[in-house]
mmCIF file of N, CA, C and O in Angstrom:
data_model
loop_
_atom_site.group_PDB
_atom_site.id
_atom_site.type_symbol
_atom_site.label_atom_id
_atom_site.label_comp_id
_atom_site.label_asym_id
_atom_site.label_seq_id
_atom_site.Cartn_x
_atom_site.Cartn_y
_atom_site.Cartn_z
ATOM 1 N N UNK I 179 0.843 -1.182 0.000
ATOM 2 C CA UNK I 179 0.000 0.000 0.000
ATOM 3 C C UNK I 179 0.888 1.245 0.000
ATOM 4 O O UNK I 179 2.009 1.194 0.505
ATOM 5 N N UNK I 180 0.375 2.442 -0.596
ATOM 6 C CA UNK I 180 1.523 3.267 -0.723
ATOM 7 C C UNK I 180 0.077 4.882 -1.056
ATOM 8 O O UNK I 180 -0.900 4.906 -1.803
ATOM 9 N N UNK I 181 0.479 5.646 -0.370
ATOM 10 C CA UNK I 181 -0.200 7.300 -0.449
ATOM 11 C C UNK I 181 0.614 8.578 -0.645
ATOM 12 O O UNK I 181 1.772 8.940 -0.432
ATOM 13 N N UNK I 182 -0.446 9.071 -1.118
ATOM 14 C CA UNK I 182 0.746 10.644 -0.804
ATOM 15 C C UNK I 182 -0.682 11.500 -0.537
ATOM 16 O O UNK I 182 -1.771 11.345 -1.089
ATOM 17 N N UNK I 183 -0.234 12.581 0.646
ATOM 18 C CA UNK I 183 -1.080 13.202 1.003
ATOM 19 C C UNK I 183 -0.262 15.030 0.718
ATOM 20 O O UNK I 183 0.938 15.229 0.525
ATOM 21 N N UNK I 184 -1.077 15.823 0.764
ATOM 22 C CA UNK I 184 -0.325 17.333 0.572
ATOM 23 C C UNK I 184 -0.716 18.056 1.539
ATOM 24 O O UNK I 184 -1.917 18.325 1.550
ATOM 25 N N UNK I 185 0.096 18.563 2.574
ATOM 26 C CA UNK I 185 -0.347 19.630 3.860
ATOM 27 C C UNK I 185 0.002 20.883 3.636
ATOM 28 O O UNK I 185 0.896 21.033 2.804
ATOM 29 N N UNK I 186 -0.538 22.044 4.245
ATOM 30 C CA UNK I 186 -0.186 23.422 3.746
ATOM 31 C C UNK I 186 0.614 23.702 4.847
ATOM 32 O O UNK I 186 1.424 24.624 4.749
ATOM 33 N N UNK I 187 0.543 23.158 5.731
ATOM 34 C CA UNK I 187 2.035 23.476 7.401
ATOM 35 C C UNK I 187 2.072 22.334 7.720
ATOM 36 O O UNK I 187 1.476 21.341 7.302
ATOM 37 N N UNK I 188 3.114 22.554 8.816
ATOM 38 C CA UNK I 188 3.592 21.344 9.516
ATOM 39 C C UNK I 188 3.262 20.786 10.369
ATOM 40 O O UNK I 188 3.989 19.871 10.756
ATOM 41 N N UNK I 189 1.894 21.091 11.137
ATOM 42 C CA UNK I 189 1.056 20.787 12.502
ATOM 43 C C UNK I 189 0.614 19.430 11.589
ATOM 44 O O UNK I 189 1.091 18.310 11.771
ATOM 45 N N UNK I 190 -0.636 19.853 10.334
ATOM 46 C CA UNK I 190 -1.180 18.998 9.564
ATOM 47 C C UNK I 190 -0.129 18.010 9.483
ATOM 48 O O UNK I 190 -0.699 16.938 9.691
ATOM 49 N N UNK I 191 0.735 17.859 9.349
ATOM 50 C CA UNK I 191 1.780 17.238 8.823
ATOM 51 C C UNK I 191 2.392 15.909 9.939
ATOM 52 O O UNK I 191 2.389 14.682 9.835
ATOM 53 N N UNK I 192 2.803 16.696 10.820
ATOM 54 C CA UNK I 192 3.423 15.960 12.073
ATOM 55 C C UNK I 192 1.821 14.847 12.894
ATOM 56 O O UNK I 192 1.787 13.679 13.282
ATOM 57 N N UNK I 193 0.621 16.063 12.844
ATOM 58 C CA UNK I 193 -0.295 14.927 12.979
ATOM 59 C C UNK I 193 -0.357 13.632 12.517
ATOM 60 O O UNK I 193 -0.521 12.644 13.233
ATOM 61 N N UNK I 194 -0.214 13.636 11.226
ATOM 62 C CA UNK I 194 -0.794 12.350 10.236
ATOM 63 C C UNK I 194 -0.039 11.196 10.464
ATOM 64 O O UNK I 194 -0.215 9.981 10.371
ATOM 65 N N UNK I 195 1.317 12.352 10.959
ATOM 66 C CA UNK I 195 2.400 10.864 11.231
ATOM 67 C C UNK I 195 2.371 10.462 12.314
ATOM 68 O O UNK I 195 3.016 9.478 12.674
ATOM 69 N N UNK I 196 1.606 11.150 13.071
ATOM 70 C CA UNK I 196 1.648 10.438 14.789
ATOM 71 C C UNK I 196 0.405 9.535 14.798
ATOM 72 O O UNK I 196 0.185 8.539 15.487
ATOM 73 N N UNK I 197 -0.562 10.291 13.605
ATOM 74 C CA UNK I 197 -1.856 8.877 13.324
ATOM 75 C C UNK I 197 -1.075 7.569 12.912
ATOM 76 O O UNK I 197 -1.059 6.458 13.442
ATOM 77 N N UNK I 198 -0.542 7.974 11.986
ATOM 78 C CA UNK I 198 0.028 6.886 11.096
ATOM 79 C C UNK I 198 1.390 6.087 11.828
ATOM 80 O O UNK I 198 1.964 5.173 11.236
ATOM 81 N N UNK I 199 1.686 6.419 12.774
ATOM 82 C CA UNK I 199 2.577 5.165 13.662
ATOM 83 C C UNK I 199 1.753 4.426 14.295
ATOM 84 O O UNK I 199 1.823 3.198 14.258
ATOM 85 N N UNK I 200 0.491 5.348 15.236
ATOM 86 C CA UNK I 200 -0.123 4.612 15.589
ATOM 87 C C UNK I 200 -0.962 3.467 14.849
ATOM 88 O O UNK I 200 -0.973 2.355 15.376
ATOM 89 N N UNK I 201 -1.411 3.600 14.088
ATOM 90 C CA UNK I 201 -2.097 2.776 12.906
ATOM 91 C C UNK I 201 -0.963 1.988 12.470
ATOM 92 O O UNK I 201 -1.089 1.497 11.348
ATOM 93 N N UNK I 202 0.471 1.672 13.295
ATOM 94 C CA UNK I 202 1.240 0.421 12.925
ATOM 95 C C UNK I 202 2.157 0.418 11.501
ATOM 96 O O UNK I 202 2.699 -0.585 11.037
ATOM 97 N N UNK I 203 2.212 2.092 10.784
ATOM 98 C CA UNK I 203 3.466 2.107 9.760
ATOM 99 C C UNK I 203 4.346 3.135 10.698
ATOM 100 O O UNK I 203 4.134 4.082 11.456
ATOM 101 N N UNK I 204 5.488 2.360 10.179
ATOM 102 C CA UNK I 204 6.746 2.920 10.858
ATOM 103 C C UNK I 204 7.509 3.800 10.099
ATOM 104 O O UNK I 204 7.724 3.715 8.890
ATOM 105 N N UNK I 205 7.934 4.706 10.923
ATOM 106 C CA UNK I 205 8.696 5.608 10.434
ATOM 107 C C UNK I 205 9.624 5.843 9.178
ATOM 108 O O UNK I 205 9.791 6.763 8.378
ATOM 109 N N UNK I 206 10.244 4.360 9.414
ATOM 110 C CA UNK I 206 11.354 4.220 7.859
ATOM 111 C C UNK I 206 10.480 4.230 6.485
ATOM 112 O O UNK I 206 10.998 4.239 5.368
ATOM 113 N N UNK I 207 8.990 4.229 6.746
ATOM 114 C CA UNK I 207 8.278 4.181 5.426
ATOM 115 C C UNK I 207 7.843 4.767 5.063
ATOM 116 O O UNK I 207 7.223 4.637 4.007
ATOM 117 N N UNK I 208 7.977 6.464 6.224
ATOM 118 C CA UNK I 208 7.348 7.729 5.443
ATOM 119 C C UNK I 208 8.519 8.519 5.011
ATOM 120 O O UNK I 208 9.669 8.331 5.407
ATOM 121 N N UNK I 209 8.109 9.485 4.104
ATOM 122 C CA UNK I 209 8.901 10.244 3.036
ATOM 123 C C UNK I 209 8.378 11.471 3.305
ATOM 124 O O UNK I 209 7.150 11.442 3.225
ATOM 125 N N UNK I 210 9.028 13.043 3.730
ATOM 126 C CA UNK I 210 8.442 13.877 3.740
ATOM 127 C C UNK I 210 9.249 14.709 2.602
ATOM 128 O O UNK I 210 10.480 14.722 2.628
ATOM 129 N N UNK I 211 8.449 15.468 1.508
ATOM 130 C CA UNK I 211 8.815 16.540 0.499
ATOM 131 C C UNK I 211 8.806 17.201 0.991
ATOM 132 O O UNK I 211 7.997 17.201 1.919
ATOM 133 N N UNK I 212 9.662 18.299 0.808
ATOM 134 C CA UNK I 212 9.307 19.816 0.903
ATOM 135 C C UNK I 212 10.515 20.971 0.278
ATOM 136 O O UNK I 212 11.669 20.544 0.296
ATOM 137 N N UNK I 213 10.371 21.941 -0.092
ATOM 138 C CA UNK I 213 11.420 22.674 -0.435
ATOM 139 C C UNK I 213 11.954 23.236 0.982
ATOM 140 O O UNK I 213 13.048 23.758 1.195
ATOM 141 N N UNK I 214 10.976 23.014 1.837
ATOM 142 C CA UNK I 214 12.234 23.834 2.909
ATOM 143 C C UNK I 214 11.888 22.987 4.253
ATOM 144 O O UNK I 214 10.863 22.343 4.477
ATOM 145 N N UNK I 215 12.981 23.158 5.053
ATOM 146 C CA UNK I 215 13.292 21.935 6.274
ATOM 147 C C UNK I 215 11.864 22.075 7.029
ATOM 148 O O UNK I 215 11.083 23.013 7.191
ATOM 149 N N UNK I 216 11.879 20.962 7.346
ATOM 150 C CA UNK I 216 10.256 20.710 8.787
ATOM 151 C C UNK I 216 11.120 19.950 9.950
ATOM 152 O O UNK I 216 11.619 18.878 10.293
ATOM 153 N N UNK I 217 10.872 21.618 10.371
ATOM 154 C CA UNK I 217 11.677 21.465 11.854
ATOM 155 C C UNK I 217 10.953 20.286 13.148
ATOM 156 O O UNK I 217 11.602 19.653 13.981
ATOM 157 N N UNK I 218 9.821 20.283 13.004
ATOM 158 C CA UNK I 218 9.209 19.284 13.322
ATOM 159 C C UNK I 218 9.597 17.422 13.478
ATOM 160 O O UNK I 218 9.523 16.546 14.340
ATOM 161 N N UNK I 219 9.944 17.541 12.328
ATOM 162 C CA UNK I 219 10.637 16.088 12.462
ATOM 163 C C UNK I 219 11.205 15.603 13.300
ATOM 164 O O UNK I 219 10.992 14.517 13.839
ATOM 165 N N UNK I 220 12.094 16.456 13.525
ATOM 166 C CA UNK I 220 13.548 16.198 14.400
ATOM 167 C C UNK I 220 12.976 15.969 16.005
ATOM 168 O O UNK I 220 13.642 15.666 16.994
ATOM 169 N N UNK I 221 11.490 16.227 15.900
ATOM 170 C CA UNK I 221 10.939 16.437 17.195
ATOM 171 C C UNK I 221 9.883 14.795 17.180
ATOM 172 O O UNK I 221 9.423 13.918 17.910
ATOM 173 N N UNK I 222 9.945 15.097 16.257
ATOM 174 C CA UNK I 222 8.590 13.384 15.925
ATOM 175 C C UNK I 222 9.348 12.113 16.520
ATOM 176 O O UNK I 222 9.284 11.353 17.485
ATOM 177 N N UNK I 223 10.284 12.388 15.097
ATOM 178 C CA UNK I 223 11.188 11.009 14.897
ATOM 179 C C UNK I 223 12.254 11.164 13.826
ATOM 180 O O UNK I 223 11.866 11.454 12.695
ATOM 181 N N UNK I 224 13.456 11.018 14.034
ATOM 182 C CA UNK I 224 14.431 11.211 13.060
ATOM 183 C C UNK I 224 14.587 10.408 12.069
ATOM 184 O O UNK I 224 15.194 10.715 11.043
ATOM 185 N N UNK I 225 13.834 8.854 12.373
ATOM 186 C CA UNK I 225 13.844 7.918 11.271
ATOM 187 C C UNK I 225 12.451 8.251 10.142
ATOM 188 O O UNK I 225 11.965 7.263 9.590
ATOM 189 N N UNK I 226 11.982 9.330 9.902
ATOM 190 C CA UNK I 226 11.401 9.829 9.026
ATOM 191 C C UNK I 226 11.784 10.342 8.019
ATOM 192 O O UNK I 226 12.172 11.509 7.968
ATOM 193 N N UNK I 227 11.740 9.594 7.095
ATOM 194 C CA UNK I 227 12.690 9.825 5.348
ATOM 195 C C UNK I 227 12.064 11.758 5.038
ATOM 196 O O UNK I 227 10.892 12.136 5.040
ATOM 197 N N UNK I 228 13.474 12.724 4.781
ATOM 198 C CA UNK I 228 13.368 13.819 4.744
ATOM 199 C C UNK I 228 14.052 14.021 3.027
ATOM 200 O O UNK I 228 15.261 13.884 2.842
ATOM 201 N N UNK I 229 13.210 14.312 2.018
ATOM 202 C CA UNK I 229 13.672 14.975 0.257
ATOM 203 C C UNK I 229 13.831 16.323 0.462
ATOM 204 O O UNK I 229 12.927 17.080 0.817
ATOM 205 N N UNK I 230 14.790 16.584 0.276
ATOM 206 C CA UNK I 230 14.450 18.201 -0.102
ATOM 207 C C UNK I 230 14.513 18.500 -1.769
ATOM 208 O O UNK I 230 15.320 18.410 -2.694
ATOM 209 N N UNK I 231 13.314 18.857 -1.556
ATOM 210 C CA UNK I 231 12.694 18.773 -3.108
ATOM 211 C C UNK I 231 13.615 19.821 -3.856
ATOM 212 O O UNK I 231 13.674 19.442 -5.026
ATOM 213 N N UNK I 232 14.183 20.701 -3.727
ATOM 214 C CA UNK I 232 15.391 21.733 -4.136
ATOM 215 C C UNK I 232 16.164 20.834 -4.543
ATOM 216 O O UNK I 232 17.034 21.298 -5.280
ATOM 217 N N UNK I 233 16.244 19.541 -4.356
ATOM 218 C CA UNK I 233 17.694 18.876 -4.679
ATOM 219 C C UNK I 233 19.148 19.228 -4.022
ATOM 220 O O UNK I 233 19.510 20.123 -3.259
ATOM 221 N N UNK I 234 19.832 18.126 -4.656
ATOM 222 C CA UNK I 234 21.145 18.185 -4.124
ATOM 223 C C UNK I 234 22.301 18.620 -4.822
ATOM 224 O O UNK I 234 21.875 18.860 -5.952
ATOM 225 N N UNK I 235 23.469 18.850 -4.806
ATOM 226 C CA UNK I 235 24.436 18.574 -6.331
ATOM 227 C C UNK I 235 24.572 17.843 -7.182
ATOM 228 O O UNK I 235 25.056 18.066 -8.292
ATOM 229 N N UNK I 236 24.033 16.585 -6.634
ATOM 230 C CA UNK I 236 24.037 15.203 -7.590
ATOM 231 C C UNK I 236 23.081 15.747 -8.255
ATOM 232 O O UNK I 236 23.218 16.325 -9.333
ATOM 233 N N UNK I 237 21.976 15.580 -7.602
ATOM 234 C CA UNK I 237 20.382 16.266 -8.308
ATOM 235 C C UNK I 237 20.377 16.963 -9.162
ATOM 236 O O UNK I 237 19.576 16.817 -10.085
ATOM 237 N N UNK I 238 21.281 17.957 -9.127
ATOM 238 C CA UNK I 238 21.153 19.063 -10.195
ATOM 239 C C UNK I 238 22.224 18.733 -11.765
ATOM 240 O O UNK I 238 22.062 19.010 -12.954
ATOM 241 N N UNK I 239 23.169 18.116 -11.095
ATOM 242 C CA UNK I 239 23.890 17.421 -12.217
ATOM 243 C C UNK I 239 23.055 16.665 -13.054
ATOM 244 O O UNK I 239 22.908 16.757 -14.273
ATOM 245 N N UNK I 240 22.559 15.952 -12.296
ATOM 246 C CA UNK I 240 21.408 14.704 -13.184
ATOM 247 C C UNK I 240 20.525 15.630 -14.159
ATOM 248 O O UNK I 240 20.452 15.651 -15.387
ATOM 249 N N UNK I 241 20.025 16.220 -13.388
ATOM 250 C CA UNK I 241 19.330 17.291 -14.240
ATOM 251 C C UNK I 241 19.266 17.606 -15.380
ATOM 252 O O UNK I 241 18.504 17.613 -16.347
ATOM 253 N N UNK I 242 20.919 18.057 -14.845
ATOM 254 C CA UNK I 242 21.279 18.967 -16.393
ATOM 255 C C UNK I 242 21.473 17.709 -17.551
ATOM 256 O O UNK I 242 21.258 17.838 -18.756
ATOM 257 N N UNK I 243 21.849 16.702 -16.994
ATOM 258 C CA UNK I 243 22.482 15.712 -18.439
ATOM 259 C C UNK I 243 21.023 15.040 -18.968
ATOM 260 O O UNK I 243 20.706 14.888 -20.148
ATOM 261 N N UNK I 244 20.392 14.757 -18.038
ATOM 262 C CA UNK I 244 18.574 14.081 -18.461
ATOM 263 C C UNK I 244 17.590 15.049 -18.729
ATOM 264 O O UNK I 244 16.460 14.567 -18.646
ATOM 265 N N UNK I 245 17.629 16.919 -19.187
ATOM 266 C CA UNK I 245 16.601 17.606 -18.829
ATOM 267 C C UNK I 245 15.466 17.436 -18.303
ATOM 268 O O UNK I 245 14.437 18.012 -18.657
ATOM 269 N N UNK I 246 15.583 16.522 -17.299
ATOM 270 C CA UNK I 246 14.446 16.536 -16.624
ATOM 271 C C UNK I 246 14.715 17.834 -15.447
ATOM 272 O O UNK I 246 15.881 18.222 -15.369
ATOM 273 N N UNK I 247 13.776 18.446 -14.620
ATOM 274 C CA UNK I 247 14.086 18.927 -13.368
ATOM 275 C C UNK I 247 14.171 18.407 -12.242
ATOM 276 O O UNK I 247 13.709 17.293 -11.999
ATOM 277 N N UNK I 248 14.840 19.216 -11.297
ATOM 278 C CA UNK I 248 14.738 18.485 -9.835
ATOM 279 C C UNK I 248 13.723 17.441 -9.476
ATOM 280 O O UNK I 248 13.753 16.297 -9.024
ATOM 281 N N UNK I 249 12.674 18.431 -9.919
ATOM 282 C CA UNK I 249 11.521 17.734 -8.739
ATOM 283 C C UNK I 249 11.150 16.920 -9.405
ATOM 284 O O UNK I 249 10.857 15.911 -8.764
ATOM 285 N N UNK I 250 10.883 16.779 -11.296
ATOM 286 C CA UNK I 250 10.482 15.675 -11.615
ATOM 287 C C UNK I 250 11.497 14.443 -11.656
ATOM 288 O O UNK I 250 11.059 13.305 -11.827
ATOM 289 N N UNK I 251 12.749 14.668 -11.511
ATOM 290 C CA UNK I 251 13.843 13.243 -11.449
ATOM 291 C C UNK I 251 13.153 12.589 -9.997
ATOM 292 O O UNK I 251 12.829 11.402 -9.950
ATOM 293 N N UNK I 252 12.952 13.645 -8.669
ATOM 294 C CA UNK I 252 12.843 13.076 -7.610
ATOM 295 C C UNK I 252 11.165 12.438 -7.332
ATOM 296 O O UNK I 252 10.743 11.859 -6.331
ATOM 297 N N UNK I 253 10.498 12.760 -8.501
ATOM 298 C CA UNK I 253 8.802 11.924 -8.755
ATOM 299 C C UNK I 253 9.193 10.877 -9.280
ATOM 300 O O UNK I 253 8.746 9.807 -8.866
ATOM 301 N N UNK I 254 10.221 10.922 -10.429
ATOM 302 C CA UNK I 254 10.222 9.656 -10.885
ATOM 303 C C UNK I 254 10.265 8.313 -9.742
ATOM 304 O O UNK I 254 9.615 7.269 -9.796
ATOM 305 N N UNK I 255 11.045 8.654 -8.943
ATOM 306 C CA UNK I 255 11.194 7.817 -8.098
ATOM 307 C C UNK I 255 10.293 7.202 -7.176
ATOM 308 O O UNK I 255 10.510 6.092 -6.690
ATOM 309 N N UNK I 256 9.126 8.007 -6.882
ATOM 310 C CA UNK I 256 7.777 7.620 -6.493
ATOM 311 C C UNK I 256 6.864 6.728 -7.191
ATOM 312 O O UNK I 256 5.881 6.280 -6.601
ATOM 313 N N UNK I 257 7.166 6.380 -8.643
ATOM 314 C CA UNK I 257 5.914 5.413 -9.062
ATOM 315 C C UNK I 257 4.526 5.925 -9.033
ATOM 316 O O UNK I 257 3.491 5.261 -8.973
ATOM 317 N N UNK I 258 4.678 7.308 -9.088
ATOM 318 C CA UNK I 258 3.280 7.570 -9.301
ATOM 319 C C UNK I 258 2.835 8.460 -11.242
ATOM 320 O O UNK I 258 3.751 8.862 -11.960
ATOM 321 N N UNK I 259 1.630 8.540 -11.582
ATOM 322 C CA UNK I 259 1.221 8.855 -12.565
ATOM 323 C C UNK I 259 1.534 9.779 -13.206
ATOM 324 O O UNK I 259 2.280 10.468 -12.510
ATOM 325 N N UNK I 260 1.352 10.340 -14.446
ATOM 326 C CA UNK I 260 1.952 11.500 -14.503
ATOM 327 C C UNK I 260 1.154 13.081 -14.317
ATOM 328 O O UNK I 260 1.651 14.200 -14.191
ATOM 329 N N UNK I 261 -0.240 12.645 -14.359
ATOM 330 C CA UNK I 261 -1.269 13.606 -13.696
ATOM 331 C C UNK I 261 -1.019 14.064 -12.121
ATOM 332 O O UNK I 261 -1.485 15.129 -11.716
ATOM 333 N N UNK I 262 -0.263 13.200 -11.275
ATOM 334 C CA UNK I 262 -0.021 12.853 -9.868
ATOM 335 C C UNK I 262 0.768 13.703 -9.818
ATOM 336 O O UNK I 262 0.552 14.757 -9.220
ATOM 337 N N UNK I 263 2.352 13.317 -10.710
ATOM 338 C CA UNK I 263 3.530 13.938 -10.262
ATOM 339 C C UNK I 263 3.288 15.195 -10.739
ATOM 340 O O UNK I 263 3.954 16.084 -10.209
ATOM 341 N N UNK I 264 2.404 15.559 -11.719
ATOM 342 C CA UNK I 264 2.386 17.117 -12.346
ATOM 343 C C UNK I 264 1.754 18.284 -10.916
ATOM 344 O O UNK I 264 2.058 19.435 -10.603
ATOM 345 N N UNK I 265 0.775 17.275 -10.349
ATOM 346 C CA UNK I 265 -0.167 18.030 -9.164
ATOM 347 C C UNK I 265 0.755 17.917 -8.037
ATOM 348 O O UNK I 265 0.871 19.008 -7.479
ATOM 349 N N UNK I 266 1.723 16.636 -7.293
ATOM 350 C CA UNK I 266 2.570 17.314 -6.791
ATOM 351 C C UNK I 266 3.475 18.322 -6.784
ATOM 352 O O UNK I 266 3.768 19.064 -5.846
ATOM 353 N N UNK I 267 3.873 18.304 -7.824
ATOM 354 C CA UNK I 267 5.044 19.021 -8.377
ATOM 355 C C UNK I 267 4.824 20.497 -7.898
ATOM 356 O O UNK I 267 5.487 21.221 -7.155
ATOM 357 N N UNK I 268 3.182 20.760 -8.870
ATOM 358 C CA UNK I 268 2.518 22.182 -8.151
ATOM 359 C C UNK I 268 2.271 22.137 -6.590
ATOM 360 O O UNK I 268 1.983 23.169 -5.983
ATOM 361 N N UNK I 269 2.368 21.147 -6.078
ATOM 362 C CA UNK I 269 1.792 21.431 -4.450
ATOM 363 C C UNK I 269 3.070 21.725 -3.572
ATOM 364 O O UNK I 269 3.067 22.259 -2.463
ATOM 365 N N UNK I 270 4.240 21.238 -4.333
ATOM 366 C CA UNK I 270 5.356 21.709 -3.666
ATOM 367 C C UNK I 270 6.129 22.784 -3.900
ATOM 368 O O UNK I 270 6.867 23.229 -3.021
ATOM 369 N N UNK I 271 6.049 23.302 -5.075
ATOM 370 C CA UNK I 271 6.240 24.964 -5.777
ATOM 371 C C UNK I 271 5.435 26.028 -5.218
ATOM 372 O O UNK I 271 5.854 27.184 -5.167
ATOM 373 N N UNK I 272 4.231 25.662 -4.773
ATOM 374 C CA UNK I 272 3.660 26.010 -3.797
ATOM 375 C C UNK I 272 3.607 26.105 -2.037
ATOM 376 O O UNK I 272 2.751 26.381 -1.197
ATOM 377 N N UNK I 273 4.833 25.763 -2.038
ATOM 378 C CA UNK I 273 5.094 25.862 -0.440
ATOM 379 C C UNK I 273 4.174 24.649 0.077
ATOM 380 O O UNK I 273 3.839 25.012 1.205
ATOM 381 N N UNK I 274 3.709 23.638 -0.124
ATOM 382 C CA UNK I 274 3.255 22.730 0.472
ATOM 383 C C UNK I 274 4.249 21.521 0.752
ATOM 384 O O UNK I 274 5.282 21.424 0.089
ATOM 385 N N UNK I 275 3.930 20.610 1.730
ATOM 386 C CA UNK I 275 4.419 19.445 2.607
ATOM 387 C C UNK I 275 3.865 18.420 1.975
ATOM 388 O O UNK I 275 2.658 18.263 2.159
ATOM 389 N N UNK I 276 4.694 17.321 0.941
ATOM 390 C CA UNK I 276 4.271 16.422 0.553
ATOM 391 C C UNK I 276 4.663 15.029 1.672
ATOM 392 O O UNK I 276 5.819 14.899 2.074
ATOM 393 N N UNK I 277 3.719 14.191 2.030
ATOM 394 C CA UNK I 277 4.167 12.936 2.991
ATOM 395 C C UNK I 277 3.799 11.794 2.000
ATOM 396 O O UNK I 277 2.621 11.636 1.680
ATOM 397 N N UNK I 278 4.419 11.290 1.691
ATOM 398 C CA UNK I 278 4.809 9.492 0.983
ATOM 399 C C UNK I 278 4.762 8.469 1.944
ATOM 400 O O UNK I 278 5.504 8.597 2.917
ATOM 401 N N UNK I 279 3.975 7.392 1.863
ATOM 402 C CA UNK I 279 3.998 6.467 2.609
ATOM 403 C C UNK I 279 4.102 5.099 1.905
ATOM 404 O O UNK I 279 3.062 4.856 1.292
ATOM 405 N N UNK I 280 4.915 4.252 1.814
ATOM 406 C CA UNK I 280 5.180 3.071 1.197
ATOM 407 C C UNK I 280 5.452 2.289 2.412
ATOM 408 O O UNK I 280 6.316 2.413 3.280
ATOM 409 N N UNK I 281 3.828 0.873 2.135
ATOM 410 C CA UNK I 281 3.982 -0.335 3.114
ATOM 411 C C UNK I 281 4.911 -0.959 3.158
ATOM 412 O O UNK I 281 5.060 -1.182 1.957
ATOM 413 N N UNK I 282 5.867 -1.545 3.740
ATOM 414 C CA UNK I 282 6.866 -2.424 3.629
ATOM 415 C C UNK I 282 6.201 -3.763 3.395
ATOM 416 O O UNK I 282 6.885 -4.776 3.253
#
């Protein structure tokens, strides 16, 4: 089983994951997007997978040789649609908190 949900702050955010441990998925299986740090985490649980959707140096190298962009090299990697990754893409250019959850 696998979701992605989009929060506009980080309260929304840190909630879902304190639902969602309780409801028995663990930490190593969420993914949080965002262009900018969620200071929050560090307060949740540190084993919470952190993208920074800005990319990295690698990231941007890749980039340049595949014209793809940041954020879509780092969708590819999600397995999701391409209607999906286009509406994330906007939800995170938009200052929004993307959370990924993949069942183990």
């Amino acid at each position: 089983m696998r979701f992605v949900e989009s929060f506009m702050s980080e309260q929304p955010l840190l909630g879902k994951i304190e639902q969602l441990k309780a409801e028995g998925y663990k930490e190593e299986e969420m993914y949080v997007l965002s262009q900018n740090k969620v200071e929050g985490l560090a307060i949740v649980d540190s084993k919470t997978n952190f993208i920074d959707a800005s990319g990295h140096l690698g990231d941007k190298i890749s980039s340049f040789f595949t014209g793809k962009s940041v954020r879509e090299a780092q969708f590819d990697n999600l397995d999701l649609s391409e209607i999906d990754k286009e509406q994330y893409i906007r939800d995170i250019e938009s200052g929004n908190i993307l959370l990924f959850v993949r069942k183990k």
